[in-house]
């Protein structure tokens, strides 16, 4: 493990953590009815040949990153646009989370643990962005910007774990009809 990069060591630590297992168990308990629905919903499709969740994350993260960039470099003239982007990100976070939850419900072992910590991070970031939106709508721009920057930092860490799952662990793949895909152990 000493030859691994710091990010890979972090993902490996999350995957093997007993705390991550407790987070996964808590999420499975709290979200059980929602998980069953999400697995049967159109958000859990194989029509793309891969999970819908990664494509939706691009929308969510794109909105929020753009809002924060406007806040930092756009000045007061960009506040309205930043508010719209923050709100759009919060709105699209709902189907994004449901698509991810449907994928997560089928994971086991270390993938399930990494997915649980990823989901907890995205939940925290979404809450912070919703709080930022409320601050924006209440005229508290400085607070909204601080919350947005903090939320982007949390989202970056959560997105790293999600990318690790989708790209390194193959959790976003959907088997093609008639073609059996190899399954990597947990």
PDB file of C-alpha atoms in Angstrom:
ATOM      1  CA  UNK A   1       0.000   0.000   0.000  1.00  0.00           C
ATOM      2  CA  UNK A   2       2.968   2.367   0.510  1.00  0.00           C
ATOM      3  CA  UNK A   3       3.453   2.492  -3.287  1.00  0.00           C
ATOM      4  CA  UNK A   4      -0.088   3.812  -3.782  1.00  0.00           C
ATOM      5  CA  UNK A   5      -0.890   7.466  -4.255  1.00  0.00           C
ATOM      6  CA  UNK A   6      -2.524   9.318  -1.374  1.00  0.00           C
ATOM      7  CA  UNK A   7      -5.978   9.366  -3.035  1.00  0.00           C
ATOM      8  CA  UNK A   8      -5.836   5.622  -3.702  1.00  0.00           C
ATOM      9  CA  UNK A   9      -4.735   4.975  -0.115  1.00  0.00           C
ATOM     10  CA  UNK A  10      -7.692   7.085   1.068  1.00  0.00           C
ATOM     11  CA  UNK A  11     -10.157   5.093  -1.069  1.00  0.00           C
ATOM     12  CA  UNK A  12      -8.589   1.847   0.171  1.00  0.00           C
ATOM     13  CA  UNK A  13      -8.917   3.008   3.799  1.00  0.00           C
ATOM     14  CA  UNK A  14     -12.588   3.906   3.307  1.00  0.00           C
ATOM     15  CA  UNK A  15     -13.223   0.540   1.633  1.00  0.00           C
ATOM     16  CA  UNK A  16     -11.807  -1.368   4.601  1.00  0.00           C
ATOM     17  CA  UNK A  17     -13.187   0.779   7.405  1.00  0.00           C
ATOM     18  CA  UNK A  18     -15.564  -0.586  10.030  1.00  0.00           C
ATOM     19  CA  UNK A  19     -16.925   2.964  10.389  1.00  0.00           C
ATOM     20  CA  UNK A  20     -17.826   2.893   6.685  1.00  0.00           C
ATOM     21  CA  UNK A  21     -19.678  -0.372   7.299  1.00  0.00           C
ATOM     22  CA  UNK A  22     -21.700   1.252  10.090  1.00  0.00           C
ATOM     23  CA  UNK A  23     -22.502   4.205   7.801  1.00  0.00           C
ATOM     24  CA  UNK A  24     -23.669   1.740   5.130  1.00  0.00           C
ATOM     25  CA  UNK A  25     -25.845  -0.158   7.612  1.00  0.00           C
ATOM     26  CA  UNK A  26     -27.412   3.078   8.867  1.00  0.00           C
ATOM     27  CA  UNK A  27     -28.150   4.252   5.332  1.00  0.00           C
ATOM     28  CA  UNK A  28     -29.646   0.900   4.386  1.00  0.00           C
ATOM     29  CA  UNK A  29     -31.956   1.117   7.408  1.00  0.00           C
ATOM     30  CA  UNK A  30     -32.990   4.767   6.945  1.00  0.00           C
ATOM     31  CA  UNK A  31     -33.427   4.621   3.178  1.00  0.00           C
ATOM     32  CA  UNK A  32     -34.816   1.059   2.829  1.00  0.00           C
ATOM     33  CA  UNK A  33     -38.235   1.988   1.359  1.00  0.00           C
ATOM     34  CA  UNK A  34     -36.657   4.525  -0.990  1.00  0.00           C
ATOM     35  CA  UNK A  35     -34.009   2.048  -2.137  1.00  0.00           C
ATOM     36  CA  UNK A  36     -36.609  -0.487  -3.205  1.00  0.00           C
ATOM     37  CA  UNK A  37     -38.496   2.152  -5.194  1.00  0.00           C
ATOM     38  CA  UNK A  38     -35.312   3.550  -6.777  1.00  0.00           C
ATOM     39  CA  UNK A  39     -34.223   0.097  -7.983  1.00  0.00           C
ATOM     40  CA  UNK A  40     -37.534  -0.283  -9.859  1.00  0.00           C
ATOM     41  CA  UNK A  41     -37.579   3.289 -11.198  1.00  0.00           C
ATOM     42  CA  UNK A  42     -36.503   4.544 -14.633  1.00  0.00           C
ATOM     43  CA  UNK A  43     -33.485   6.068 -12.871  1.00  0.00           C
ATOM     44  CA  UNK A  44     -32.018   2.562 -12.625  1.00  0.00           C
ATOM     45  CA  UNK A  45     -31.870   1.718 -16.289  1.00  0.00           C
ATOM     46  CA  UNK A  46     -29.441  -0.020 -18.591  1.00  0.00           C
ATOM     47  CA  UNK A  47     -30.515   1.972 -21.652  1.00  0.00           C
ATOM     48  CA  UNK A  48     -27.214   3.914 -21.704  1.00  0.00           C
ATOM     49  CA  UNK A  49     -25.069   0.815 -21.237  1.00  0.00           C
ATOM     50  CA  UNK A  50     -23.998   2.261 -17.897  1.00  0.00           C
ATOM     51  CA  UNK A  51     -25.584   3.801 -14.851  1.00  0.00           C
ATOM     52  CA  UNK A  52     -27.487   7.060 -15.266  1.00  0.00           C
ATOM     53  CA  UNK A  53     -26.012   8.343 -11.998  1.00  0.00           C
ATOM     54  CA  UNK A  54     -22.615   9.506 -13.360  1.00  0.00           C
ATOM     55  CA  UNK A  55     -24.263  11.518 -16.149  1.00  0.00           C
ATOM     56  CA  UNK A  56     -26.568  13.216 -13.650  1.00  0.00           C
ATOM     57  CA  UNK A  57     -23.650  14.059 -11.362  1.00  0.00           C
ATOM     58  CA  UNK A  58     -22.181  16.117 -14.186  1.00  0.00           C
ATOM     59  CA  UNK A  59     -25.294  18.299 -14.152  1.00  0.00           C
ATOM     60  CA  UNK A  60     -25.357  18.697 -10.393  1.00  0.00           C
ATOM     61  CA  UNK A  61     -21.661  19.381  -9.941  1.00  0.00           C
ATOM     62  CA  UNK A  62     -21.581  21.574 -13.035  1.00  0.00           C
ATOM     63  CA  UNK A  63     -24.337  23.812 -11.675  1.00  0.00           C
ATOM     64  CA  UNK A  64     -22.739  24.110  -8.259  1.00  0.00           C
ATOM     65  CA  UNK A  65     -19.201  24.661  -9.506  1.00  0.00           C
ATOM     66  CA  UNK A  66     -20.430  27.304 -11.935  1.00  0.00           C
ATOM     67  CA  UNK A  67     -22.380  29.063  -9.181  1.00  0.00           C
ATOM     68  CA  UNK A  68     -19.315  29.181  -6.972  1.00  0.00           C
ATOM     69  CA  UNK A  69     -17.139  30.463  -9.817  1.00  0.00           C
ATOM     70  CA  UNK A  70     -19.658  33.230 -10.472  1.00  0.00           C
ATOM     71  CA  UNK A  71     -19.656  34.072  -6.773  1.00  0.00           C
ATOM     72  CA  UNK A  72     -15.881  34.264  -6.606  1.00  0.00           C
ATOM     73  CA  UNK A  73     -15.094  36.040  -9.881  1.00  0.00           C
ATOM     74  CA  UNK A  74     -18.397  37.380 -11.216  1.00  0.00           C
ATOM     75  CA  UNK A  75     -19.099  40.124  -8.743  1.00  0.00           C
ATOM     76  CA  UNK A  76     -22.519  41.360  -7.689  1.00  0.00           C
ATOM     77  CA  UNK A  77     -23.832  41.332 -11.274  1.00  0.00           C
ATOM     78  CA  UNK A  78     -23.659  37.529 -11.284  1.00  0.00           C
ATOM     79  CA  UNK A  79     -25.570  36.911  -8.048  1.00  0.00           C
ATOM     80  CA  UNK A  80     -28.863  36.159  -9.762  1.00  0.00           C
ATOM     81  CA  UNK A  81     -27.241  33.638 -12.116  1.00  0.00           C
ATOM     82  CA  UNK A  82     -25.372  32.020  -9.205  1.00  0.00           C
ATOM     83  CA  UNK A  83     -28.657  31.701  -7.310  1.00  0.00           C
ATOM     84  CA  UNK A  84     -30.342  30.063 -10.307  1.00  0.00           C
ATOM     85  CA  UNK A  85     -27.451  27.636 -10.737  1.00  0.00           C
ATOM     86  CA  UNK A  86     -27.441  26.755  -7.034  1.00  0.00           C
ATOM     87  CA  UNK A  87     -31.183  26.083  -7.146  1.00  0.00           C
ATOM     88  CA  UNK A  88     -30.892  24.025 -10.326  1.00  0.00           C
ATOM     89  CA  UNK A  89     -28.125  21.956  -8.712  1.00  0.00           C
ATOM     90  CA  UNK A  90     -30.265  21.320  -5.636  1.00  0.00           C
ATOM     91  CA  UNK A  91     -33.191  20.288  -7.855  1.00  0.00           C
ATOM     92  CA  UNK A  92     -31.186  17.892 -10.017  1.00  0.00           C
ATOM     93  CA  UNK A  93     -29.481  16.464  -6.910  1.00  0.00           C
ATOM     94  CA  UNK A  94     -32.720  14.607  -6.140  1.00  0.00           C
ATOM     95  CA  UNK A  95     -32.824  12.346  -9.232  1.00  0.00           C
ATOM     96  CA  UNK A  96     -29.028  12.092  -9.086  1.00  0.00           C
ATOM     97  CA  UNK A  97     -29.201  10.753  -5.539  1.00  0.00           C
ATOM     98  CA  UNK A  98     -32.027   8.366  -6.399  1.00  0.00           C
ATOM     99  CA  UNK A  99     -30.109   6.952  -9.367  1.00  0.00           C
ATOM    100  CA  UNK A 100     -27.029   6.528  -7.173  1.00  0.00           C
ATOM    101  CA  UNK A 101     -29.063   4.934  -4.387  1.00  0.00           C
ATOM    102  CA  UNK A 102     -30.469   2.394  -6.826  1.00  0.00           C
ATOM    103  CA  UNK A 103     -26.942   1.464  -7.898  1.00  0.00           C
ATOM    104  CA  UNK A 104     -25.722   1.382  -4.294  1.00  0.00           C
ATOM    105  CA  UNK A 105     -28.547  -0.935  -3.219  1.00  0.00           C
ATOM    106  CA  UNK A 106     -26.998  -3.660  -5.371  1.00  0.00           C
ATOM    107  CA  UNK A 107     -23.456  -3.255  -4.027  1.00  0.00           C
ATOM    108  CA  UNK A 108     -21.790  -5.461  -1.454  1.00  0.00           C
ATOM    109  CA  UNK A 109     -18.547  -5.513   0.491  1.00  0.00           C
ATOM    110  CA  UNK A 110     -16.010  -2.758  -0.003  1.00  0.00           C
ATOM    111  CA  UNK A 111     -17.989  -1.194  -2.857  1.00  0.00           C
ATOM    112  CA  UNK A 112     -20.966  -0.806  -0.545  1.00  0.00           C
ATOM    113  CA  UNK A 113     -18.768   0.826   2.115  1.00  0.00           C
ATOM    114  CA  UNK A 114     -17.173   3.287  -0.326  1.00  0.00           C
ATOM    115  CA  UNK A 115     -20.595   4.043  -1.809  1.00  0.00           C
ATOM    116  CA  UNK A 116     -22.014   4.762   1.629  1.00  0.00           C
ATOM    117  CA  UNK A 117     -19.294   7.287   2.450  1.00  0.00           C
ATOM    118  CA  UNK A 118     -19.698   8.805  -1.039  1.00  0.00           C
ATOM    119  CA  UNK A 119     -23.435   9.159  -0.419  1.00  0.00           C
ATOM    120  CA  UNK A 120     -22.937  10.662   3.035  1.00  0.00           C
ATOM    121  CA  UNK A 121     -20.585  13.249   1.525  1.00  0.00           C
ATOM    122  CA  UNK A 122     -23.007  14.132  -1.248  1.00  0.00           C
ATOM    123  CA  UNK A 123     -25.843  14.393   1.287  1.00  0.00           C
ATOM    124  CA  UNK A 124     -23.780  16.847   3.341  1.00  0.00           C
ATOM    125  CA  UNK A 125     -22.838  18.860   0.252  1.00  0.00           C
ATOM    126  CA  UNK A 126     -26.461  18.955  -0.908  1.00  0.00           C
ATOM    127  CA  UNK A 127     -27.581  20.168   2.515  1.00  0.00           C
ATOM    128  CA  UNK A 128     -24.899  22.886   2.445  1.00  0.00           C
ATOM    129  CA  UNK A 129     -25.967  23.991  -1.048  1.00  0.00           C
ATOM    130  CA  UNK A 130     -29.632  24.061   0.011  1.00  0.00           C
ATOM    131  CA  UNK A 131     -28.587  26.200   2.986  1.00  0.00           C
ATOM    132  CA  UNK A 132     -26.596  28.397   0.592  1.00  0.00           C
ATOM    133  CA  UNK A 133     -29.702  28.757  -1.583  1.00  0.00           C
ATOM    134  CA  UNK A 134     -31.769  29.777   1.436  1.00  0.00           C
ATOM    135  CA  UNK A 135     -29.109  32.337   2.386  1.00  0.00           C
ATOM    136  CA  UNK A 136     -29.110  33.703  -1.173  1.00  0.00           C
ATOM    137  CA  UNK A 137     -32.870  34.043  -1.194  1.00  0.00           C
ATOM    138  CA  UNK A 138     -32.676  35.735   2.199  1.00  0.00           C
ATOM    139  CA  UNK A 139     -30.171  38.316   0.962  1.00  0.00           C
ATOM    140  CA  UNK A 140     -27.209  36.921   2.924  1.00  0.00           C
ATOM    141  CA  UNK A 141     -24.792  36.694   0.001  1.00  0.00           C
ATOM    142  CA  UNK A 142     -21.543  36.420   1.978  1.00  0.00           C
ATOM    143  CA  UNK A 143     -22.930  33.507   3.979  1.00  0.00           C
ATOM    144  CA  UNK A 144     -24.221  31.886   0.788  1.00  0.00           C
ATOM    145  CA  UNK A 145     -20.792  32.113  -0.833  1.00  0.00           C
ATOM    146  CA  UNK A 146     -19.016  30.599   2.186  1.00  0.00           C
ATOM    147  CA  UNK A 147     -21.520  27.755   2.291  1.00  0.00           C
ATOM    148  CA  UNK A 148     -21.111  27.175  -1.445  1.00  0.00           C
ATOM    149  CA  UNK A 149     -17.321  27.015  -1.211  1.00  0.00           C
ATOM    150  CA  UNK A 150     -17.518  24.599   1.738  1.00  0.00           C
ATOM    151  CA  UNK A 151     -20.085  22.480  -0.100  1.00  0.00           C
ATOM    152  CA  UNK A 152     -17.864  22.293  -3.184  1.00  0.00           C
ATOM    153  CA  UNK A 153     -14.959  21.048  -1.069  1.00  0.00           C
ATOM    154  CA  UNK A 154     -17.133  18.324   0.465  1.00  0.00           C
ATOM    155  CA  UNK A 155     -18.540  17.469  -2.960  1.00  0.00           C
ATOM    156  CA  UNK A 156     -15.038  17.165  -4.419  1.00  0.00           C
ATOM    157  CA  UNK A 157     -14.122  14.526  -1.826  1.00  0.00           C
ATOM    158  CA  UNK A 158     -17.412  12.690  -2.331  1.00  0.00           C
ATOM    159  CA  UNK A 159     -17.037  12.878  -6.112  1.00  0.00           C
ATOM    160  CA  UNK A 160     -13.573  11.351  -5.844  1.00  0.00           C
ATOM    161  CA  UNK A 161     -15.053   8.329  -4.076  1.00  0.00           C
ATOM    162  CA  UNK A 162     -17.871   8.113  -6.626  1.00  0.00           C
ATOM    163  CA  UNK A 163     -15.394   8.272  -9.485  1.00  0.00           C
ATOM    164  CA  UNK A 164     -13.315   5.593  -7.815  1.00  0.00           C
ATOM    165  CA  UNK A 165     -16.364   3.339  -7.700  1.00  0.00           C
ATOM    166  CA  UNK A 166     -17.488   4.009 -11.250  1.00  0.00           C
ATOM    167  CA  UNK A 167     -14.110   4.033 -12.982  1.00  0.00           C
ATOM    168  CA  UNK A 168     -11.804   1.844 -10.889  1.00  0.00           C
ATOM    169  CA  UNK A 169     -14.332  -0.582  -9.479  1.00  0.00           C
ATOM    170  CA  UNK A 170     -16.683  -0.683 -12.494  1.00  0.00           C
ATOM    171  CA  UNK A 171     -19.894  -0.120 -10.572  1.00  0.00           C
ATOM    172  CA  UNK A 172     -21.429   2.087 -13.282  1.00  0.00           C
ATOM    173  CA  UNK A 173     -21.222  -0.605 -15.969  1.00  0.00           C
ATOM    174  CA  UNK A 174     -24.358  -2.267 -17.216  1.00  0.00           C
ATOM    175  CA  UNK A 175     -23.898  -5.597 -18.960  1.00  0.00           C
ATOM    176  CA  UNK A 176     -24.786  -5.584 -22.645  1.00  0.00           C
ATOM    177  CA  UNK A 177     -27.551  -7.917 -23.637  1.00  0.00           C
ATOM    178  CA  UNK A 178     -26.139 -11.383 -24.127  1.00  0.00           C
ATOM    179  CA  UNK A 179     -22.619 -10.393 -23.069  1.00  0.00           C
ATOM    180  CA  UNK A 180     -21.513 -11.476 -19.667  1.00  0.00           C
ATOM    181  CA  UNK A 181     -19.349  -8.918 -17.871  1.00  0.00           C
ATOM    182  CA  UNK A 182     -16.642 -10.062 -15.451  1.00  0.00           C
ATOM    183  CA  UNK A 183     -17.383  -9.146 -11.859  1.00  0.00           C
ATOM    184  CA  UNK A 184     -14.478  -7.945  -9.775  1.00  0.00           C
ATOM    185  CA  UNK A 185     -14.533  -9.118  -6.162  1.00  0.00           C
ATOM    186  CA  UNK A 186     -15.955  -6.675  -3.568  1.00  0.00           C
TER     187      UNK A 186
END
